[in-house]
Amino acid sequence: MANPGSPAPDPPLTVQDRSRTIVVSGLPRSGTSLLMAMLRAGGVPLFTDSLRTADDSNPHGYFEYEPVKRLTPDAPWLTWTAGHAIKIVIPLVRRLPPDFPCDVLLLERAMPEILASQAAMLSRCGMPVVDPRLLGPAFERELRSTHETLASRPDCRVLTLRHRDLLSRPFEASEETARFLRMPLDPAAMAAVVEPTLHRQREESL
């Protein structure tokens, strides 16, 4: 029993309002697939069709839902995502309809790392690599526009997470995510998913 006059303990985590969708977003190669894998390990149901399978670029898988690539505000499947986590990368996340209650986990990564990772993935697939001098500024504009759009939406709660923190402080990042989502997740299980050796493009070495 607590001593009289002692501070009240923090209230326990409650299960997230199941009318809300968890949206994992970020620029390509910013860690969205890793975060989806962490959420699954922590106990969050994912909304994915598993069509795009794991490869050398994403050993844990991509956790995508193919119709997201053709997202329109009136997409009927959006109503099915309540209580699930779905990956909707930038710029597609800006197409979400108004009054769509969601908790957005927005990943950010150092731009040189994103560009190097993107180039490596395209090379592995035998696809042409876009000039980073053009792609970098375009990505920066998309990220700024996404921040502005999400900040203007009262139906969206946003937590910005750094890719570097997922890799260097996975347990703490998982705890922060659980608090934001107000869900009793398993931070230890989430952190166990992280493999720092997969951080192959590091800003300090580029």
Tab-separated table of N, CA and C in Angstrom, residues 6-173:
chain	number	residue	atom	x	y	z
A	6	SER	N	2.415	10.157	-0.675
A	6	SER	CA	3.375	9.810	-1.717
A	6	SER	C	2.755	10.068	-3.087
A	7	PRO	N	3.582	10.352	-4.103
A	7	PRO	CA	3.036	10.629	-5.437
A	7	PRO	C	2.242	9.441	-5.960
A	8	ALA	N	1.163	9.733	-6.644
A	8	ALA	CA	0.359	8.663	-7.225
A	8	ALA	C	1.132	8.014	-8.365
A	9	PRO	N	1.087	6.682	-8.475
A	9	PRO	CA	1.801	6.024	-9.570
A	9	PRO	C	1.175	6.368	-10.908
A	10	ASP	N	1.991	6.257	-11.946
A	10	ASP	CA	1.455	6.489	-13.287
A	10	ASP	C	0.361	5.472	-13.579
A	11	PRO	N	-0.704	5.878	-14.257
A	11	PRO	CA	-1.758	4.912	-14.587
A	11	PRO	C	-1.214	3.846	-15.526
A	12	PRO	N	-1.716	2.616	-15.427
A	12	PRO	CA	-1.230	1.555	-16.315
A	12	PRO	C	-1.621	1.831	-17.754
A	13	LEU	N	-0.861	1.250	-18.656
A	13	LEU	CA	-1.205	1.374	-20.069
A	13	LEU	C	-2.562	0.739	-20.321
A	14	THR	N	-3.324	1.359	-21.136
A	14	THR	CA	-4.624	0.809	-21.504
A	14	THR	C	-4.574	0.360	-22.955
A	15	VAL	N	-5.456	-0.523	-23.325
A	15	VAL	CA	-5.510	-0.982	-24.708
A	15	VAL	C	-5.946	0.176	-25.596
A	16	GLN	N	-5.241	0.344	-26.690
A	16	GLN	CA	-5.524	1.448	-27.607
A	16	GLN	C	-6.965	1.379	-28.099
A	17	ASP	N	-7.534	2.542	-28.290
A	17	ASP	CA	-8.877	2.642	-28.862
A	17	ASP	C	-8.885	1.925	-30.213
A	18	ARG	N	-9.658	0.857	-30.312
A	18	ARG	CA	-9.628	0.024	-31.509
A	18	ARG	C	-10.285	0.686	-32.715
A	19	SER	N	-10.825	1.889	-32.547
A	19	SER	CA	-11.360	2.594	-33.710
A	19	SER	C	-10.257	3.333	-34.459
A	20	ARG	N	-9.049	3.344	-33.897
A	20	ARG	CA	-7.937	4.060	-34.508
A	20	ARG	C	-7.024	3.086	-35.250
A	21	THR	N	-6.431	3.583	-36.303
A	21	THR	CA	-5.468	2.822	-37.090
A	21	THR	C	-4.065	3.298	-36.748
A	22	ILE	N	-3.128	2.373	-36.664
A	22	ILE	CA	-1.716	2.718	-36.485
A	22	ILE	C	-1.087	2.780	-37.874
A	23	VAL	N	-0.556	3.932	-38.231
A	23	VAL	CA	0.058	4.122	-39.545
A	23	VAL	C	1.566	4.270	-39.365
A	24	VAL	N	2.316	3.378	-39.973
A	24	VAL	CA	3.777	3.461	-39.969
A	24	VAL	C	4.196	4.126	-41.272
A	25	SER	N	4.911	5.247	-41.152
A	25	SER	CA	5.244	6.018	-42.347
A	25	SER	C	6.672	6.537	-42.277
A	26	GLY	N	7.134	7.017	-43.394
A	26	GLY	CA	8.476	7.563	-43.514
A	26	GLY	C	8.885	7.503	-44.972
A	27	LEU	N	10.016	8.088	-45.278
A	27	LEU	CA	10.563	7.992	-46.627
A	27	LEU	C	11.012	6.556	-46.905
A	28	PRO	N	11.156	6.180	-48.168
A	28	PRO	CA	11.707	4.857	-48.464
A	28	PRO	C	13.056	4.664	-47.775
A	29	ARG	N	13.285	3.446	-47.285
A	29	ARG	CA	14.547	3.066	-46.640
A	29	ARG	C	14.793	3.797	-45.328
A	30	SER	N	13.724	4.200	-44.646
A	30	SER	CA	13.877	4.919	-43.373
A	30	SER	C	13.624	4.034	-42.159
A	31	GLY	N	13.317	2.754	-42.372
A	31	GLY	CA	13.111	1.848	-41.249
A	31	GLY	C	11.672	1.445	-41.022
A	32	THR	N	10.791	1.723	-41.982
A	32	THR	CA	9.375	1.402	-41.780
A	32	THR	C	9.141	-0.104	-41.670
A	33	SER	N	9.850	-0.896	-42.458
A	33	SER	CA	9.674	-2.350	-42.385
A	33	SER	C	10.171	-2.889	-41.050
A	34	LEU	N	11.279	-2.363	-40.571
A	34	LEU	CA	11.788	-2.769	-39.263
A	34	LEU	C	10.782	-2.455	-38.175
A	35	LEU	N	10.202	-1.273	-38.208
A	35	LEU	CA	9.235	-0.905	-37.176
A	35	LEU	C	7.994	-1.788	-37.251
A	36	MET	N	7.567	-2.145	-38.435
A	36	MET	CA	6.434	-3.064	-38.560
A	36	MET	C	6.761	-4.409	-37.922
A	37	ALA	N	7.969	-4.907	-38.143
A	37	ALA	CA	8.383	-6.170	-37.534
A	37	ALA	C	8.408	-6.055	-36.013
A	38	MET	N	8.851	-4.908	-35.505
A	38	MET	CA	8.885	-4.689	-34.060
A	38	MET	C	7.469	-4.657	-33.482
A	39	LEU	N	6.566	-3.968	-34.165
A	39	LEU	CA	5.183	-3.902	-33.688
A	39	LEU	C	4.554	-5.289	-33.647
A	40	ARG	N	4.809	-6.089	-34.672
A	40	ARG	CA	4.266	-7.452	-34.688
A	40	ARG	C	4.782	-8.254	-33.500
A	41	ALA	N	6.076	-8.139	-33.235
A	41	ALA	CA	6.657	-8.862	-32.105
A	41	ALA	C	6.090	-8.374	-30.781
A	42	GLY	N	5.746	-7.082	-30.731
A	42	GLY	CA	5.225	-6.509	-29.496
A	42	GLY	C	3.776	-6.824	-29.232
A	43	GLY	N	3.067	-7.348	-30.232
A	43	GLY	CA	1.678	-7.731	-30.025
A	43	GLY	C	0.658	-6.965	-30.836
A	44	VAL	N	1.108	-6.159	-31.805
A	44	VAL	CA	0.180	-5.384	-32.633
A	44	VAL	C	-0.194	-6.194	-33.878
A	45	PRO	N	-1.479	-6.363	-34.175
A	45	PRO	CA	-1.863	-7.040	-35.420
A	45	PRO	C	-1.544	-6.155	-36.622
A	46	LEU	N	-0.985	-6.757	-37.656
A	46	LEU	CA	-0.601	-6.006	-38.846
A	46	LEU	C	-1.637	-6.173	-39.948
A	47	PHE	N	-1.772	-5.121	-40.751
A	47	PHE	CA	-2.650	-5.158	-41.926
A	47	PHE	C	-1.737	-5.251	-43.134
A	48	THR	N	-1.552	-6.455	-43.651
A	48	THR	CA	-0.631	-6.689	-44.755
A	48	THR	C	-1.108	-7.887	-45.549
A	49	ASP	N	-0.718	-7.933	-46.823
A	49	ASP	CA	-1.089	-9.079	-47.644
A	49	ASP	C	0.074	-10.038	-47.865
A	50	SER	N	1.271	-9.675	-47.397
A	50	SER	CA	2.452	-10.552	-47.474
A	50	SER	C	2.830	-10.919	-48.912
A	51	LEU	N	2.415	-10.119	-49.887
A	51	LEU	CA	2.744	-10.426	-51.279
A	51	LEU	C	4.223	-10.182	-51.576
A	52	ARG	N	4.780	-9.116	-50.999
A	52	ARG	CA	6.193	-8.822	-51.233
A	52	ARG	C	6.998	-9.488	-50.124
A	53	THR	N	7.777	-10.470	-50.488
A	53	THR	CA	8.466	-11.287	-49.495
A	53	THR	C	9.839	-10.713	-49.153
A	54	ALA	N	10.450	-11.280	-48.118
A	54	ALA	CA	11.757	-10.830	-47.647
A	54	ALA	C	12.815	-11.038	-48.733
A	55	ASP	N	13.833	-10.172	-48.715
A	55	ASP	CA	14.967	-10.314	-49.620
A	55	ASP	C	16.200	-9.746	-48.935
A	56	ASP	N	17.297	-9.611	-49.679
A	56	ASP	CA	18.535	-9.123	-49.074
A	56	ASP	C	18.405	-7.692	-48.568
A	57	SER	N	17.532	-6.908	-49.178
A	57	SER	CA	17.363	-5.516	-48.753
A	57	SER	C	16.533	-5.405	-47.483
A	58	ASN	N	15.577	-6.315	-47.310
A	58	ASN	CA	14.712	-6.335	-46.122
A	58	ASN	C	14.553	-7.782	-45.654
A	59	PRO	N	15.517	-8.286	-44.870
A	59	PRO	CA	15.490	-9.695	-44.461
A	59	PRO	C	14.267	-10.088	-43.641
A	60	HIS	N	13.630	-9.132	-42.971
A	60	HIS	CA	12.443	-9.446	-42.171
A	60	HIS	C	11.151	-9.352	-42.984
A	61	GLY	N	11.252	-8.864	-44.217
A	61	GLY	CA	10.061	-8.681	-45.032
A	61	GLY	C	9.692	-7.215	-45.159
A	62	TYR	N	8.716	-6.934	-46.016
A	62	TYR	CA	8.322	-5.553	-46.295
A	62	TYR	C	7.027	-5.141	-45.605
A	63	PHE	N	6.192	-6.093	-45.242
A	63	PHE	CA	4.951	-5.824	-44.502
A	63	PHE	C	4.066	-4.806	-45.231
A	64	GLU	N	3.898	-5.018	-46.513
A	64	GLU	CA	3.118	-4.083	-47.320
A	64	GLU	C	1.701	-4.606	-47.570
A	65	TYR	N	0.840	-3.699	-47.972
A	65	TYR	CA	-0.493	-4.032	-48.456
A	65	TYR	C	-0.587	-3.411	-49.835
A	66	GLU	N	-0.639	-4.234	-50.865
A	66	GLU	CA	-0.509	-3.779	-52.248
A	66	GLU	C	-1.439	-2.616	-52.606
A	67	PRO	N	-2.721	-2.623	-52.198
A	67	PRO	CA	-3.603	-1.507	-52.578
A	67	PRO	C	-3.165	-0.143	-52.045
A	68	VAL	N	-2.270	-0.109	-51.066
A	68	VAL	CA	-1.781	1.182	-50.565
A	68	VAL	C	-1.144	1.985	-51.692
A	69	LYS	N	-0.518	1.300	-52.636
A	69	LYS	CA	0.156	1.997	-53.735
A	69	LYS	C	-0.823	2.768	-54.611
A	70	ARG	N	-2.102	2.416	-54.510
A	70	ARG	CA	-3.135	3.116	-55.288
A	70	ARG	C	-4.126	3.805	-54.349
A	71	LEU	N	-3.630	4.229	-53.214
A	71	LEU	CA	-4.490	4.797	-52.170
A	71	LEU	C	-5.235	6.040	-52.654
A	72	THR	N	-6.529	6.042	-52.409
A	72	THR	CA	-7.370	7.218	-52.616
A	72	THR	C	-8.172	7.436	-51.335
A	73	PRO	N	-8.591	8.667	-51.072
A	73	PRO	CA	-9.307	8.939	-49.816
A	73	PRO	C	-10.574	8.119	-49.622
A	74	ASP	N	-11.152	7.620	-50.717
A	74	ASP	CA	-12.394	6.854	-50.591
A	74	ASP	C	-12.170	5.338	-50.671
A	75	ALA	N	-10.936	4.894	-50.488
A	75	ALA	CA	-10.645	3.459	-50.553
A	75	ALA	C	-11.445	2.711	-49.486
A	76	PRO	N	-12.279	1.750	-49.867
A	76	PRO	CA	-13.141	1.082	-48.887
A	76	PRO	C	-12.384	0.281	-47.848
A	77	TRP	N	-11.197	-0.222	-48.197
A	77	TRP	CA	-10.455	-1.065	-47.263
A	77	TRP	C	-9.895	-0.289	-46.075
A	78	LEU	N	-9.859	1.025	-46.150
A	78	LEU	CA	-9.348	1.803	-45.020
A	78	LEU	C	-10.140	1.529	-43.747
A	79	THR	N	-11.426	1.269	-43.869
A	79	THR	CA	-12.241	1.011	-42.676
A	79	THR	C	-11.864	-0.308	-42.016
A	80	TRP	N	-11.209	-1.191	-42.746
A	80	TRP	CA	-10.828	-2.491	-42.186
A	80	TRP	C	-9.551	-2.411	-41.359
A	81	THR	N	-8.847	-1.287	-41.417
A	81	THR	CA	-7.534	-1.197	-40.766
A	81	THR	C	-7.612	-0.813	-39.295
A	82	ALA	N	-8.795	-0.490	-38.800
A	82	ALA	CA	-8.925	-0.079	-37.396
A	82	ALA	C	-8.363	-1.158	-36.477
A	83	GLY	N	-7.534	-0.730	-35.526
A	83	GLY	CA	-6.942	-1.656	-34.580
A	83	GLY	C	-5.729	-2.394	-35.103
A	84	HIS	N	-5.299	-2.071	-36.321
A	84	HIS	CA	-4.138	-2.714	-36.930
A	84	HIS	C	-3.068	-1.666	-37.245
A	85	ALA	N	-1.858	-2.151	-37.510
A	85	ALA	CA	-0.791	-1.294	-38.022
A	85	ALA	C	-0.649	-1.545	-39.515
A	86	ILE	N	-0.582	-0.474	-40.276
A	86	ILE	CA	-0.414	-0.572	-41.724
A	86	ILE	C	0.701	0.365	-42.151
A	87	LYS	N	1.499	-0.073	-43.120
A	87	LYS	CA	2.597	0.756	-43.618
A	87	LYS	C	2.110	1.582	-44.804
A	88	ILE	N	2.190	2.902	-44.651
A	88	ILE	CA	1.828	3.826	-45.731
A	88	ILE	C	2.952	4.856	-45.820
A	89	VAL	N	3.849	4.686	-46.762
A	89	VAL	CA	5.042	5.519	-46.816
A	89	VAL	C	4.721	6.904	-47.377
A	90	ILE	N	5.675	7.804	-47.204
A	90	ILE	CA	5.616	9.130	-47.818
A	90	ILE	C	5.841	8.960	-49.321
A	91	PRO	N	5.057	9.615	-50.182
A	91	PRO	CA	4.062	10.658	-49.917
A	91	PRO	C	2.632	10.142	-49.784
A	92	LEU	N	2.447	8.813	-49.886
A	92	LEU	CA	1.085	8.264	-49.908
A	92	LEU	C	0.302	8.577	-48.645
A	93	VAL	N	0.999	8.735	-47.524
A	93	VAL	CA	0.298	8.987	-46.261
A	93	VAL	C	-0.509	10.279	-46.316
A	94	ARG	N	-0.122	11.194	-47.180
A	94	ARG	CA	-0.854	12.455	-47.287
A	94	ARG	C	-2.196	12.282	-48.002
A	95	ARG	N	-2.440	11.108	-48.553
A	95	ARG	CA	-3.713	10.849	-49.235
A	95	ARG	C	-4.790	10.304	-48.292
A	96	LEU	N	-4.465	10.110	-47.039
A	96	LEU	CA	-5.481	9.599	-46.113
A	96	LEU	C	-6.668	10.554	-46.066
A	97	PRO	N	-7.875	10.017	-45.950
A	97	PRO	CA	-9.059	10.883	-45.964
A	97	PRO	C	-9.147	11.735	-44.706
A	98	PRO	N	-9.850	12.844	-44.746
A	98	PRO	CA	-10.065	13.643	-43.535
A	98	PRO	C	-10.904	12.856	-42.540
A	99	ASP	N	-10.745	13.213	-41.277
A	99	ASP	CA	-11.498	12.545	-40.211
A	99	ASP	C	-11.229	11.043	-40.197
A	100	PHE	N	-9.970	10.684	-40.407
A	100	PHE	CA	-9.546	9.284	-40.328
A	100	PHE	C	-8.697	9.138	-39.068
A	101	PRO	N	-9.271	8.686	-37.955
A	101	PRO	CA	-8.532	8.647	-36.689
A	101	PRO	C	-7.368	7.668	-36.749
A	102	CYS	N	-6.167	8.199	-36.594
A	102	CYS	CA	-4.993	7.332	-36.691
A	102	CYS	C	-3.865	7.845	-35.810
A	103	ASP	N	-3.018	6.908	-35.412
A	103	ASP	CA	-1.791	7.206	-34.687
A	103	ASP	C	-0.640	6.943	-35.648
A	104	VAL	N	0.073	7.991	-36.022
A	104	VAL	CA	1.122	7.880	-37.030
A	104	VAL	C	2.487	7.755	-36.355
A	105	LEU	N	3.207	6.700	-36.703
A	105	LEU	CA	4.595	6.531	-36.281
A	105	LEU	C	5.455	6.917	-37.476
A	106	LEU	N	6.079	8.095	-37.388
A	106	LEU	CA	6.803	8.664	-38.522
A	106	LEU	C	8.304	8.453	-38.332
A	107	LEU	N	8.892	7.673	-39.218
A	107	LEU	CA	10.324	7.366	-39.146
A	107	LEU	C	11.135	8.427	-39.870
A	108	GLU	N	12.251	8.820	-39.248
A	108	GLU	CA	13.195	9.723	-39.895
A	108	GLU	C	14.583	9.100	-39.849
A	109	ARG	N	15.329	9.299	-40.915
A	109	ARG	CA	16.684	8.750	-41.022
A	109	ARG	C	17.562	9.776	-41.706
A	110	ALA	N	18.841	9.782	-41.367
A	110	ALA	CA	19.772	10.711	-42.001
A	110	ALA	C	19.703	10.553	-43.520
A	111	MET	N	19.578	11.670	-44.225
A	111	MET	CA	19.373	11.611	-45.668
A	111	MET	C	20.505	10.884	-46.405
A	112	PRO	N	21.789	11.095	-46.049
A	112	PRO	CA	22.830	10.332	-46.756
A	112	PRO	C	22.639	8.824	-46.626
A	113	GLU	N	22.151	8.366	-45.471
A	113	GLU	CA	21.905	6.936	-45.283
A	113	GLU	C	20.742	6.461	-46.147
A	114	ILE	N	19.678	7.255	-46.208
A	114	ILE	CA	18.531	6.892	-47.050
A	114	ILE	C	18.961	6.759	-48.506
A	115	LEU	N	19.708	7.739	-48.994
A	115	LEU	CA	20.117	7.733	-50.399
A	115	LEU	C	21.040	6.558	-50.697
A	116	ALA	N	21.971	6.266	-49.785
A	116	ALA	CA	22.881	5.141	-49.994
A	116	ALA	C	22.137	3.814	-49.949
A	117	SER	N	21.197	3.689	-49.016
A	117	SER	CA	20.420	2.459	-48.895
A	117	SER	C	19.525	2.258	-50.117
A	118	GLN	N	18.927	3.350	-50.591
A	118	GLN	CA	18.073	3.284	-51.782
A	118	GLN	C	18.891	2.866	-52.998
A	119	ALA	N	20.081	3.454	-53.144
A	119	ALA	CA	20.936	3.115	-54.284
A	119	ALA	C	21.359	1.651	-54.232
A	120	ALA	N	21.693	1.167	-53.036
A	120	ALA	CA	22.106	-0.233	-52.891
A	120	ALA	C	20.961	-1.176	-53.236
A	121	MET	N	19.752	-0.849	-52.796
A	121	MET	CA	18.600	-1.705	-53.080
A	121	MET	C	18.307	-1.743	-54.579
A	122	LEU	N	18.329	-0.574	-55.228
A	122	LEU	CA	18.063	-0.525	-56.665
A	122	LEU	C	19.125	-1.296	-57.450
A	123	SER	N	20.372	-1.183	-57.015
A	123	SER	CA	21.454	-1.904	-57.694
A	123	SER	C	21.264	-3.407	-57.566
A	124	ARG	N	20.857	-3.864	-56.367
A	124	ARG	CA	20.630	-5.297	-56.174
A	124	ARG	C	19.499	-5.804	-57.063
A	125	CYS	N	18.536	-4.933	-57.337
A	125	CYS	CA	17.394	-5.319	-58.182
A	125	CYS	C	17.674	-5.119	-59.668
A	126	GLY	N	18.851	-4.590	-60.000
A	126	GLY	CA	19.175	-4.333	-61.393
A	126	GLY	C	18.444	-3.149	-61.976
A	127	MET	N	18.032	-2.218	-61.110
A	127	MET	CA	17.290	-1.048	-61.569
A	127	MET	C	18.204	0.169	-61.588
A	128	PRO	N	17.920	1.166	-62.441
A	128	PRO	CA	18.757	2.363	-62.498
A	128	PRO	C	18.684	3.163	-61.204
A	129	VAL	N	19.807	3.727	-60.812
A	129	VAL	CA	19.899	4.520	-59.588
A	129	VAL	C	19.697	5.991	-59.925
A	130	VAL	N	18.805	6.640	-59.196
A	130	VAL	CA	18.526	8.060	-59.414
A	130	VAL	C	19.662	8.891	-58.826
A	131	ASP	N	20.048	9.946	-59.522
A	131	ASP	CA	21.105	10.845	-59.054
A	131	ASP	C	20.735	11.378	-57.670
A	132	PRO	N	21.559	11.104	-56.636
A	132	PRO	CA	21.234	11.571	-55.285
A	132	PRO	C	21.151	13.086	-55.171
A	133	ARG	N	21.801	13.809	-56.077
A	133	ARG	CA	21.723	15.273	-56.040
A	133	ARG	C	20.321	15.753	-56.393
A	134	LEU	N	19.577	14.931	-57.112
A	134	LEU	CA	18.182	15.248	-57.429
A	134	LEU	C	17.229	14.621	-56.418
A	135	LEU	N	17.519	13.385	-56.034
A	135	LEU	CA	16.614	12.653	-55.154
A	135	LEU	C	16.608	13.216	-53.741
A	136	GLY	N	17.775	13.622	-53.244
A	136	GLY	CA	17.857	14.135	-51.875
A	136	GLY	C	16.944	15.330	-51.634
A	137	PRO	N	17.056	16.399	-52.428
A	137	PRO	CA	16.167	17.550	-52.233
A	137	PRO	C	14.692	17.194	-52.404
A	138	ALA	N	14.392	16.281	-53.331
A	138	ALA	CA	12.994	15.875	-53.523
A	138	ALA	C	12.467	15.171	-52.280
A	139	PHE	N	13.276	14.302	-51.707
A	139	PHE	CA	12.875	13.618	-50.475
A	139	PHE	C	12.684	14.611	-49.331
A	140	GLU	N	13.582	15.587	-49.237
A	140	GLU	CA	13.467	16.595	-48.173
A	140	GLU	C	12.152	17.358	-48.304
A	141	ARG	N	11.785	17.716	-49.522
A	141	ARG	CA	10.524	18.432	-49.738
A	141	ARG	C	9.329	17.563	-49.343
A	142	GLU	N	9.375	16.300	-49.705
A	142	GLU	CA	8.276	15.391	-49.361
A	142	GLU	C	8.141	15.249	-47.848
A	143	LEU	N	9.260	15.166	-47.156
A	143	LEU	CA	9.224	15.021	-45.702
A	143	LEU	C	8.651	16.265	-45.043
A	144	ARG	N	9.083	17.442	-45.492
A	144	ARG	CA	8.551	18.689	-44.941
A	144	ARG	C	7.050	18.789	-45.184
A	145	SER	N	6.632	18.478	-46.389
A	145	SER	CA	5.210	18.555	-46.722
A	145	SER	C	4.391	17.592	-45.870
A	146	THR	N	4.942	16.422	-45.600
A	146	THR	CA	4.232	15.444	-44.776
A	146	THR	C	4.100	15.932	-43.346
A	147	HIS	N	5.172	16.491	-42.792
A	147	HIS	CA	5.093	17.057	-41.440
A	147	HIS	C	4.000	18.124	-41.372
A	148	GLU	N	3.969	18.998	-42.362
A	148	GLU	CA	2.972	20.075	-42.369
A	148	GLU	C	1.555	19.519	-42.472
A	149	THR	N	1.368	18.544	-43.339
A	149	THR	CA	0.034	17.961	-43.518
A	149	THR	C	-0.449	17.288	-42.245
A	150	LEU	N	0.399	16.469	-41.647
A	150	LEU	CA	-0.009	15.740	-40.443
A	150	LEU	C	-0.254	16.689	-39.274
A	151	ALA	N	0.561	17.753	-39.174
A	151	ALA	CA	0.389	18.710	-38.081
A	151	ALA	C	-0.929	19.462	-38.188
A	152	SER	N	-1.471	19.549	-39.390
A	152	SER	CA	-2.718	20.294	-39.595
A	152	SER	C	-3.958	19.434	-39.386
A	153	ARG	N	-3.758	18.158	-39.082
A	153	ARG	CA	-4.888	17.235	-38.994
A	153	ARG	C	-5.185	16.872	-37.540
A	154	PRO	N	-6.310	17.331	-36.999
A	154	PRO	CA	-6.649	17.005	-35.610
A	154	PRO	C	-6.984	15.537	-35.396
A	155	ASP	N	-7.260	14.811	-36.480
A	155	ASP	CA	-7.597	13.388	-36.347
A	155	ASP	C	-6.359	12.508	-36.246
A	156	CYS	N	-5.170	13.083	-36.463
A	156	CYS	CA	-3.923	12.318	-36.454
A	156	CYS	C	-3.056	12.688	-35.250
A	157	ARG	N	-2.635	11.684	-34.511
A	157	ARG	CA	-1.600	11.853	-33.500
A	157	ARG	C	-0.299	11.354	-34.125
A	158	VAL	N	0.799	12.071	-33.875
A	158	VAL	CA	2.053	11.737	-34.547
A	158	VAL	C	3.179	11.575	-33.533
A	159	LEU	N	3.912	10.481	-33.661
A	159	LEU	CA	5.150	10.277	-32.910
A	159	LEU	C	6.272	10.122	-33.929
A	160	THR	N	7.274	10.999	-33.852
A	160	THR	CA	8.426	10.898	-34.738
A	160	THR	C	9.497	10.052	-34.070
A	161	LEU	N	9.957	9.040	-34.762
A	161	LEU	CA	10.995	8.143	-34.260
A	161	LEU	C	12.202	8.208	-35.189
A	162	ARG	N	13.395	8.139	-34.600
A	162	ARG	CA	14.611	8.164	-35.410
A	162	ARG	C	15.080	6.739	-35.691
A	163	HIS	N	15.415	6.492	-36.931
A	163	HIS	CA	15.937	5.189	-37.332
A	163	HIS	C	17.140	4.800	-36.477
A	164	ARG	N	18.001	5.759	-36.218
A	164	ARG	CA	19.199	5.483	-35.422
A	164	ARG	C	18.831	4.982	-34.025
A	165	ASP	N	17.770	5.539	-33.445
A	165	ASP	CA	17.365	5.116	-32.103
A	165	ASP	C	16.786	3.706	-32.099
A	166	LEU	N	16.089	3.331	-33.169
A	166	LEU	CA	15.588	1.958	-33.242
A	166	LEU	C	16.735	0.965	-33.156
A	167	LEU	N	17.878	1.319	-33.730
A	167	LEU	CA	19.016	0.409	-33.770
A	167	LEU	C	19.891	0.497	-32.531
A	168	SER	N	20.074	1.696	-32.000
A	168	SER	CA	20.991	1.859	-30.865
A	168	SER	C	20.293	1.794	-29.516
A	169	ARG	N	18.992	2.103	-29.480
A	169	ARG	CA	18.232	2.095	-28.229
A	169	ARG	C	16.871	1.425	-28.470
A	170	PRO	N	16.869	0.189	-28.930
A	170	PRO	CA	15.594	-0.421	-29.330
A	170	PRO	C	14.601	-0.596	-28.190
A	171	PHE	N	15.082	-0.924	-26.992
A	171	PHE	CA	14.154	-1.115	-25.876
A	171	PHE	C	13.493	0.206	-25.504
A	172	GLU	N	14.296	1.262	-25.400
A	172	GLU	CA	13.748	2.568	-25.043
A	172	GLU	C	12.801	3.078	-26.134
A	173	ALA	N	13.166	2.881	-27.397
A	173	ALA	CA	12.288	3.300	-28.496
A	173	ALA	C	10.979	2.517	-28.473
